[in-house]
PDB file of C-alpha atoms in Angstrom:
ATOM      1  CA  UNK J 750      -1.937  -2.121 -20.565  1.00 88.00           C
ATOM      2  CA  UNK J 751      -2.407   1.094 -18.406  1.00 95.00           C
ATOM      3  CA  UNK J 752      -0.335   2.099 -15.601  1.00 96.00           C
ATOM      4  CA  UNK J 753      -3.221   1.450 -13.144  1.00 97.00           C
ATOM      5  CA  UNK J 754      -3.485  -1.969 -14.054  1.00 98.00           C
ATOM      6  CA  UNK J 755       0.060  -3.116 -14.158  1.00 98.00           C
ATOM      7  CA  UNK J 756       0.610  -1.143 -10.424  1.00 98.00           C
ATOM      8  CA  UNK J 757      -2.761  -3.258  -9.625  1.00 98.00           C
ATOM      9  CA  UNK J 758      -1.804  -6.425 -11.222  1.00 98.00           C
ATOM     10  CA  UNK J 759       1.924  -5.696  -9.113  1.00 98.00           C
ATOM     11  CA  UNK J 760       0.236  -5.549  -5.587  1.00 98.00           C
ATOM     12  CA  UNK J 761      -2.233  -8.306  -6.409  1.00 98.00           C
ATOM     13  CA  UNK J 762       0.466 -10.573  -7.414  1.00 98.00           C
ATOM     14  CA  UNK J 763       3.121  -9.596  -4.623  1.00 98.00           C
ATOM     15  CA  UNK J 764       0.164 -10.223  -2.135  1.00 98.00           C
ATOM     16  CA  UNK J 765       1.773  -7.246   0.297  1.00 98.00           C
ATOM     17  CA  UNK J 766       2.326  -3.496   0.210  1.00 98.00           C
ATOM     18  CA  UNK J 767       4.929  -1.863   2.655  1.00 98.00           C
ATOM     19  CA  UNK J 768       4.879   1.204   3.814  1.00 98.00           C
ATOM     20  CA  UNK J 769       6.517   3.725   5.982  1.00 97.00           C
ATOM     21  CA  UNK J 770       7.790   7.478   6.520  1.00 98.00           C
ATOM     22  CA  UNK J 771      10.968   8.516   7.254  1.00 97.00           C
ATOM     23  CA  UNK J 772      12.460  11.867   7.061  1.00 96.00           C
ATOM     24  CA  UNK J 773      16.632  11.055   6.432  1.00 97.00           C
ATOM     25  CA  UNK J 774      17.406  10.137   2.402  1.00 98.00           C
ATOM     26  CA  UNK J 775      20.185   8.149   2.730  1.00 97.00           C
ATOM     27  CA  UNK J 776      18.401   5.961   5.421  1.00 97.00           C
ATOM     28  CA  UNK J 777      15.212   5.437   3.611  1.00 97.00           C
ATOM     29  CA  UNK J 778      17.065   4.946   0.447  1.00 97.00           C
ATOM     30  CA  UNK J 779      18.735   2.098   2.044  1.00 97.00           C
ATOM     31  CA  UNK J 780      15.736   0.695   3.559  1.00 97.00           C
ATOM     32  CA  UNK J 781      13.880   0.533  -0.183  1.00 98.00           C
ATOM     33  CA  UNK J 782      16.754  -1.086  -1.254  1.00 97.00           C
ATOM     34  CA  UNK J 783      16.754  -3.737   1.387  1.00 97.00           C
ATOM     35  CA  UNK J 784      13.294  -4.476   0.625  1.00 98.00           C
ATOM     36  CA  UNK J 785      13.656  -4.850  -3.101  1.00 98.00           C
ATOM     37  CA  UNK J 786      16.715  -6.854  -2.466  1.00 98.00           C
ATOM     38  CA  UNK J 787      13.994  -8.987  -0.192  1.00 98.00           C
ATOM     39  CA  UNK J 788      11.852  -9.395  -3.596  1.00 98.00           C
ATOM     40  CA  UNK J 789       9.333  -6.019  -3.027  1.00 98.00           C
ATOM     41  CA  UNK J 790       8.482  -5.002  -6.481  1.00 98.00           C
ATOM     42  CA  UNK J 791       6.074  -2.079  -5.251  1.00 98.00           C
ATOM     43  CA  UNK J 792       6.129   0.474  -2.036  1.00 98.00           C
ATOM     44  CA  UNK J 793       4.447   2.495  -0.703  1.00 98.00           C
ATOM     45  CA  UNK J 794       6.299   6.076   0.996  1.00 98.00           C
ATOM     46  CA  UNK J 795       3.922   7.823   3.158  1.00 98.00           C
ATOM     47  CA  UNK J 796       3.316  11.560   3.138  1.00 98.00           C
ATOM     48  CA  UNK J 797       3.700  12.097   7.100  1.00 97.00           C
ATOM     49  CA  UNK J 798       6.115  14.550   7.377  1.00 96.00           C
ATOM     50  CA  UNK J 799       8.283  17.604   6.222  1.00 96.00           C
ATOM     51  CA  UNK J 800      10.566  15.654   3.933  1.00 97.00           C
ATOM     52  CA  UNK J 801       8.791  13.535   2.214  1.00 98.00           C
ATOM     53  CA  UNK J 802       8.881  15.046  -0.931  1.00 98.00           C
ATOM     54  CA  UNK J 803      12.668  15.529  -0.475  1.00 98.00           C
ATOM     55  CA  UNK J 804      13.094  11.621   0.380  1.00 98.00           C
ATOM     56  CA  UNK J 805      10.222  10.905  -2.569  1.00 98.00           C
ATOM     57  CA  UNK J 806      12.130  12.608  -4.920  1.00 98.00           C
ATOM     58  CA  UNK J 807      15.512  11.172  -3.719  1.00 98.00           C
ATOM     59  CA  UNK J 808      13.862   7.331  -3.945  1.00 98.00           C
ATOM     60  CA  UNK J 809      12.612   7.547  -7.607  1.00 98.00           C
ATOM     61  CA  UNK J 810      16.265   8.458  -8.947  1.00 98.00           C
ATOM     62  CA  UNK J 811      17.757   5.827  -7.047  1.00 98.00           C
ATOM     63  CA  UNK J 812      14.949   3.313  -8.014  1.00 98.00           C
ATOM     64  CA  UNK J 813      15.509   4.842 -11.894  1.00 98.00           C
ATOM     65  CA  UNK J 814      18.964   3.560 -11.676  1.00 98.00           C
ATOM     66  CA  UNK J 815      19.549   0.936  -9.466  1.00 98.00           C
ATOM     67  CA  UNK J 816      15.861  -0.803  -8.826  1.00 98.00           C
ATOM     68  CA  UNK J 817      14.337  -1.619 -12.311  1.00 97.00           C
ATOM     69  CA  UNK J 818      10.752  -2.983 -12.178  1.00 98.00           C
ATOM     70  CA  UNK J 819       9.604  -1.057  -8.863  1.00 98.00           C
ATOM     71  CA  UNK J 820       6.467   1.043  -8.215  1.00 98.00           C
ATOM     72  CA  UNK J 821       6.709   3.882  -5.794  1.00 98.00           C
ATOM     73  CA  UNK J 822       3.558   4.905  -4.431  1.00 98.00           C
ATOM     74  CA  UNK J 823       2.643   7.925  -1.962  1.00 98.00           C
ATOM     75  CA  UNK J 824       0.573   7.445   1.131  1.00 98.00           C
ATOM     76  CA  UNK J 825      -1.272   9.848   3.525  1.00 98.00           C
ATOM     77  CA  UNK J 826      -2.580  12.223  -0.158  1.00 98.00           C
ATOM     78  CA  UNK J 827      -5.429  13.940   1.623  1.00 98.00           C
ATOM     79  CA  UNK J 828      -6.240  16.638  -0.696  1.00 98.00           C
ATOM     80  CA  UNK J 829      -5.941  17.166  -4.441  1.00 98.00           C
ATOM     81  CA  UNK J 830      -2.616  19.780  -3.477  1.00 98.00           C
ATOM     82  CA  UNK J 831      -0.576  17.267  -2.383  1.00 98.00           C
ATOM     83  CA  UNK J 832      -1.954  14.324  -4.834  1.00 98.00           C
ATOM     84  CA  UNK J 833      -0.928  16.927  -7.190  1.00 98.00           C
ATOM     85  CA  UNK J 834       2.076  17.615  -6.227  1.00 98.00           C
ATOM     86  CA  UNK J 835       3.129  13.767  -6.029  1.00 98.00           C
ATOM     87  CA  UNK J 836       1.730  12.814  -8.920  1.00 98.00           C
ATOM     88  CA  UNK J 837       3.929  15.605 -11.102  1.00 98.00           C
ATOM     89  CA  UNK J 838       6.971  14.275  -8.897  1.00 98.00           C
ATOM     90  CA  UNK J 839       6.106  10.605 -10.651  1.00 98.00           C
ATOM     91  CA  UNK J 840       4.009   8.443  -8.084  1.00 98.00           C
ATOM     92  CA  UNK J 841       3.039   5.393  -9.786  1.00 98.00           C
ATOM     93  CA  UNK J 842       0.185   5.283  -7.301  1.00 98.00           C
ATOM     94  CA  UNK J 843      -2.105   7.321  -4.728  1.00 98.00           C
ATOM     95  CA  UNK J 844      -3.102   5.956  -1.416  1.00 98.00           C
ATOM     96  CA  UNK J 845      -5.028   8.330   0.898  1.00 98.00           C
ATOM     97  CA  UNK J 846      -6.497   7.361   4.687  1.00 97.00           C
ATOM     98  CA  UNK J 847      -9.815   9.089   3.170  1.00 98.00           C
ATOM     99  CA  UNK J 848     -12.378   9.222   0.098  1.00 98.00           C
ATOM    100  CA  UNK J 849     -11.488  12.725  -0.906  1.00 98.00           C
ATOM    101  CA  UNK J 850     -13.829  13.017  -4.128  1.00 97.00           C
ATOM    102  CA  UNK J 851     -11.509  15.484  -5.688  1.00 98.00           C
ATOM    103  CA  UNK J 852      -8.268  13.154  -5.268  1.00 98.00           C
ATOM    104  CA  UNK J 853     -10.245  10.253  -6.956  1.00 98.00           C
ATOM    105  CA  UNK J 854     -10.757  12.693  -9.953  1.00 98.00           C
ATOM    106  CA  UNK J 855      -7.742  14.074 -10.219  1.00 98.00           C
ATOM    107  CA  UNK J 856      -5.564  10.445  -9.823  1.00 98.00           C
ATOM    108  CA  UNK J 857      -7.700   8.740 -12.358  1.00 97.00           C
ATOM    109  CA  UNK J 858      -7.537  11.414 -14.723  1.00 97.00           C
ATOM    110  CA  UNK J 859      -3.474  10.732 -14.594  1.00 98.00           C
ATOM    111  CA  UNK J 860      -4.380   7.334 -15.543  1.00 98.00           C
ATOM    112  CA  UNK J 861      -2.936   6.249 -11.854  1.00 98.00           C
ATOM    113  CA  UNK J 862      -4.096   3.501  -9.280  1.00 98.00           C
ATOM    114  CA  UNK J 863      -6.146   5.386  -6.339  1.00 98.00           C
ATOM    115  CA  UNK J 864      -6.504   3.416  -3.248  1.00 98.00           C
ATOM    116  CA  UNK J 865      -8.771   5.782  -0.979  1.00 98.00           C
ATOM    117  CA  UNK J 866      -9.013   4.408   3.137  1.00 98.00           C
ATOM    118  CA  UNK J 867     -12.704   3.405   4.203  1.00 98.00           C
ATOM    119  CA  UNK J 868     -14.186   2.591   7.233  1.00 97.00           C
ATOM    120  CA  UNK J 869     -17.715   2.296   6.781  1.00 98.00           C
ATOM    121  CA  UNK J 870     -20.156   1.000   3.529  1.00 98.00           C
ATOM    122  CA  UNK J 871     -21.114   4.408   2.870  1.00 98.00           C
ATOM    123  CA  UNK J 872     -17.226   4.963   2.705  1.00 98.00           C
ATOM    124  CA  UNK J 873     -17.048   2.737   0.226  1.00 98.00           C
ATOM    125  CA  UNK J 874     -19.469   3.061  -2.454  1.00 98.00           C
ATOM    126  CA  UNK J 875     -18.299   6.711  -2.028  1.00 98.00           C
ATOM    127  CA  UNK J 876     -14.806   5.449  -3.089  1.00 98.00           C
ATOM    128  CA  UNK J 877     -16.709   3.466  -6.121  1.00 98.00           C
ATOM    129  CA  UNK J 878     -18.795   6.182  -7.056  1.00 97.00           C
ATOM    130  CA  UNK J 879     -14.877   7.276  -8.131  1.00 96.00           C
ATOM    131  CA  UNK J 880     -13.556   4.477  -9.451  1.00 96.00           C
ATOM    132  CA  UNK J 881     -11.365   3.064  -6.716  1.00 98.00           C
ATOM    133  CA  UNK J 882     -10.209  -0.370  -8.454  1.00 98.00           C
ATOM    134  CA  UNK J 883      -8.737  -1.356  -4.433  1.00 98.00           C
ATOM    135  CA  UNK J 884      -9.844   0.146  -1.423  1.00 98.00           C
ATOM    136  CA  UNK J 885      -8.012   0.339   1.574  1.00 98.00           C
ATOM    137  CA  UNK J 886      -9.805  -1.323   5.198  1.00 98.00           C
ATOM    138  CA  UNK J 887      -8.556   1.170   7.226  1.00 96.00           C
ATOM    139  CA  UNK J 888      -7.775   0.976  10.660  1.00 95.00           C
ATOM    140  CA  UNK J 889      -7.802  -2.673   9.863  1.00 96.00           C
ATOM    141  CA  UNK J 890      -7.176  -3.400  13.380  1.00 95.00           C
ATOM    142  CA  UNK J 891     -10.231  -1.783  14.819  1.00 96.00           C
ATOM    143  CA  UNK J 892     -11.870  -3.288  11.922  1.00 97.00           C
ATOM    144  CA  UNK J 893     -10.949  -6.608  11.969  1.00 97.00           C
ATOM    145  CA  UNK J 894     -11.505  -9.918   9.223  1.00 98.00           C
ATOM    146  CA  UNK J 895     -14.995  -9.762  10.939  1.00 97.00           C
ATOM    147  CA  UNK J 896     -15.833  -6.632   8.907  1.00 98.00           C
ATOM    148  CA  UNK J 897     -14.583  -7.630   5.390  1.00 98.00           C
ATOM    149  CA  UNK J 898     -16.463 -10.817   6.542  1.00 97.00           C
ATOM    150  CA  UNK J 899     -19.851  -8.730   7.025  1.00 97.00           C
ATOM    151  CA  UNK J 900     -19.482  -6.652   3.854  1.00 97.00           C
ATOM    152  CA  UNK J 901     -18.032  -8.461   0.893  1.00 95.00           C
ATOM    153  CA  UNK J 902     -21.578  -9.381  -0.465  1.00 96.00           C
ATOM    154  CA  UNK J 903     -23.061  -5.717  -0.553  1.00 97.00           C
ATOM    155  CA  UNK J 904     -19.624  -5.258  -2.951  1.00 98.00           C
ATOM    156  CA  UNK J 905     -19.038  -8.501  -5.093  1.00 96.00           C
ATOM    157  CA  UNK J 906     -16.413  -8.141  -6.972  1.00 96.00           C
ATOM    158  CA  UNK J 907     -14.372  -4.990  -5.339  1.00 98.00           C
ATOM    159  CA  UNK J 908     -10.403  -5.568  -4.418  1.00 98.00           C
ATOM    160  CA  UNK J 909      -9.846  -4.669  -0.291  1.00 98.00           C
ATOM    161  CA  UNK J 910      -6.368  -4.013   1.396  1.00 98.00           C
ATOM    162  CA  UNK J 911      -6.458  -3.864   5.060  1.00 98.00           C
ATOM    163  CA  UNK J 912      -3.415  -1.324   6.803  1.00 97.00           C
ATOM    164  CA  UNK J 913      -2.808  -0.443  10.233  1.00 93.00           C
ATOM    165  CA  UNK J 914      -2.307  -3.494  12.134  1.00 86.00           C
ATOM    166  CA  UNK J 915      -1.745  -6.635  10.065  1.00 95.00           C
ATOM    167  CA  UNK J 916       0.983  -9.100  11.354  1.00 95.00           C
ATOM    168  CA  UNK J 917       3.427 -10.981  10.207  1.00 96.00           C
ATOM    169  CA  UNK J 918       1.722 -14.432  11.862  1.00 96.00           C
ATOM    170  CA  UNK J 919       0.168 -16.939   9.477  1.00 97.00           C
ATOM    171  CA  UNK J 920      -3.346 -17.641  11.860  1.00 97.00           C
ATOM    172  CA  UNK J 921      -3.609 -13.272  11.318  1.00 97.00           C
ATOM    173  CA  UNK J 922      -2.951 -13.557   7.644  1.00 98.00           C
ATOM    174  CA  UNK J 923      -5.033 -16.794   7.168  1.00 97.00           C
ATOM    175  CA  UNK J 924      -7.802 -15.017   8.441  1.00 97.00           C
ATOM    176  CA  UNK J 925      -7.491 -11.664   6.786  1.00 98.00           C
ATOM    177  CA  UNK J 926      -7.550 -13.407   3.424  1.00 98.00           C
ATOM    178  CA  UNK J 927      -9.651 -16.240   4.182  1.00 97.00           C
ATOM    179  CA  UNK J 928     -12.558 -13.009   4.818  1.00 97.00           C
ATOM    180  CA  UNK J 929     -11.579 -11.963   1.350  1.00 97.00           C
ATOM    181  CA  UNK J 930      -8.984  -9.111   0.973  1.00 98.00           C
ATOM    182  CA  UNK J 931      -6.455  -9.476  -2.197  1.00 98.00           C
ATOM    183  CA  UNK J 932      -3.646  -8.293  -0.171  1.00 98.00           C
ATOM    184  CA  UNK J 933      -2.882  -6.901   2.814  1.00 98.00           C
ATOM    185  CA  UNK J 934      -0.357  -3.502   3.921  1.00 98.00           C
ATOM    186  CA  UNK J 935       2.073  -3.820   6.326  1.00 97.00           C
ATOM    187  CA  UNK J 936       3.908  -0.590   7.771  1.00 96.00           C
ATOM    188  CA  UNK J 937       5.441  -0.781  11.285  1.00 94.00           C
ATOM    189  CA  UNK J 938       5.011  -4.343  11.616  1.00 94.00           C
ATOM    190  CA  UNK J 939       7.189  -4.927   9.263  1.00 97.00           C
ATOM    191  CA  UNK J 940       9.436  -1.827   9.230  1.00 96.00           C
ATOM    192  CA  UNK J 941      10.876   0.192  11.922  1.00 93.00           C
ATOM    193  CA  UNK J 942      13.188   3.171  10.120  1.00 91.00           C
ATOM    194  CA  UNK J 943      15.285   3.639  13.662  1.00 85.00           C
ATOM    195  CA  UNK J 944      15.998  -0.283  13.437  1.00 83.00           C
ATOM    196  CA  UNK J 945      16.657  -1.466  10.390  1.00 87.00           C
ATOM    197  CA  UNK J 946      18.623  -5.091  11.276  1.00 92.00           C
ATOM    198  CA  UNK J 947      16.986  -8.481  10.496  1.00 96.00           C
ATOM    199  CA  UNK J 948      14.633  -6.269   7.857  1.00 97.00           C
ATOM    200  CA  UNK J 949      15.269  -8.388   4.601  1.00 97.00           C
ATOM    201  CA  UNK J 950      14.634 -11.600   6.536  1.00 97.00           C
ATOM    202  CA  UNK J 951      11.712 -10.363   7.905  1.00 97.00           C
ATOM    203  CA  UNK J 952      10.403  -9.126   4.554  1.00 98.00           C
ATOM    204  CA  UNK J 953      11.611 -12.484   3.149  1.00 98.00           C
ATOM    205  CA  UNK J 954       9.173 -14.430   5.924  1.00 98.00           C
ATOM    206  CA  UNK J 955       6.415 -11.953   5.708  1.00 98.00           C
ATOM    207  CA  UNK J 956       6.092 -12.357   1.888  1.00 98.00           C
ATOM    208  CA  UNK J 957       6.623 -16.250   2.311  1.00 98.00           C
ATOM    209  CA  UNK J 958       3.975 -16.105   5.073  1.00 98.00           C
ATOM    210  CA  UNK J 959       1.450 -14.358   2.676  1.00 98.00           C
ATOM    211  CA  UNK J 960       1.816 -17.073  -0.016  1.00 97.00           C
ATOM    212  CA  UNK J 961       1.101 -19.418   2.418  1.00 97.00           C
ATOM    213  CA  UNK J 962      -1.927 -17.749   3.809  1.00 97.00           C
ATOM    214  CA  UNK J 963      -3.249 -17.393   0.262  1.00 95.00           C
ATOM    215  CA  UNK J 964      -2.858 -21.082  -1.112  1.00 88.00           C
ATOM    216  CA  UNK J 965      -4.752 -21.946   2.129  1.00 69.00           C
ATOM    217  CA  UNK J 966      -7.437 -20.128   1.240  1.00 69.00           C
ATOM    218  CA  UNK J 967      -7.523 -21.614  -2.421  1.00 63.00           C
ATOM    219  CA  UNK J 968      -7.867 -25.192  -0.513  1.00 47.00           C
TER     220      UNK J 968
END
């Protein structure tokens, strides 16, 4: 099976990708670990700042040695530099807040998982035209379960993600996947780097709170 399926197959199943940016190593180390202690078996680390190849880097050795059976993903790839640049460093998959033609290209021709953002339709079969296997609904809170609602006919078959305002409430979750997403991404919701207490449990209820949401929808 190819790497883009199993890291596909990983987020469909865990129902939930994390993500967030933080630029000390130690700290963010600790907060990876927390989650995969919480049962996270894939992550995204988003590309917002100066360090993040540093703390990238830094995460992969400790998830090498001490977190078997974790993907590491990077967020926020923009331009084919930096998916590069990741991808050489060992991303297991791409997520960008854009369709960037040229990162498309260049992820699946690494045999990785590219989840571009869209906004719009044309944003999307834009992001099919390169072989996006998930896109991302992104902001999902300006967008809204409305939206996925509206478009999931004109794209039968295509896996969404909405990021950038999901909660961890089971009405918000009931209605993202009752409109027909496959999972949905959770960053500051879920994880605050500066405030790290009560994180596993809240990992623990958001991933509870997703299965829940999802065998309500298969009712």
């Amino acid at each position: 099976m190819s790497k883009k399926k199993i890291v596909l197959d990983a987020i469909l199943q865990q129902g939930i990708l994390p993500l967030f940016y933080h630029d000390v190593v130690d700290e963010s180390v600790e907060l990876v670990k927390t989650l995969y202690n919480a049962g996270v078996r894939v992550f995204e680390f988003t590309n917002r700042g100066d360090k993040a190849e540093v703390v990238f880097k830094a995460l992969l050795s400790v998830r090498d040695q001490e977190m078997p059976g974790l993907y590491l993903g990077i967020g926020t790839i923009k331009n084919a530099k930096e998916a590069s640049l990741f991808i050489d460093l060992g991303a297991d998959f791409i997520v960008s807040p854009i369709v960037n033609p040229s990162v498309g290209k260049l992820v699946n021709e690494a045999g990785l998982l590219w989840v571009p953002g869209c906004m719009t339709p044309t944003e999307i079969y834009t992001a099919q035209e390169y072989d996006a296997a998930l896109i991302k609904l992104f902001p999902a809170n300006i967008l809204g379960p409305g939206f996925m609602t509206a478009i999931k006919d004109l794209f039968k078959g295509q896996l969404f993600i909405p990021t950038g305002g999901v909660d961890i409430e089971i009405n918000n979750l009931k209605s993202w996947f009752q409109s027909g997403v496959c999972a949905v991404g959770m960053g500051s919701k879920l994880i605050d780097p500066k405030q790290t207490e009560g994180l596993e449990e809240r990992t623990v209820l958001a991933l509870s709170l997703v299965s829940q949401a999802r065998q309500n929808n298969k009712m």
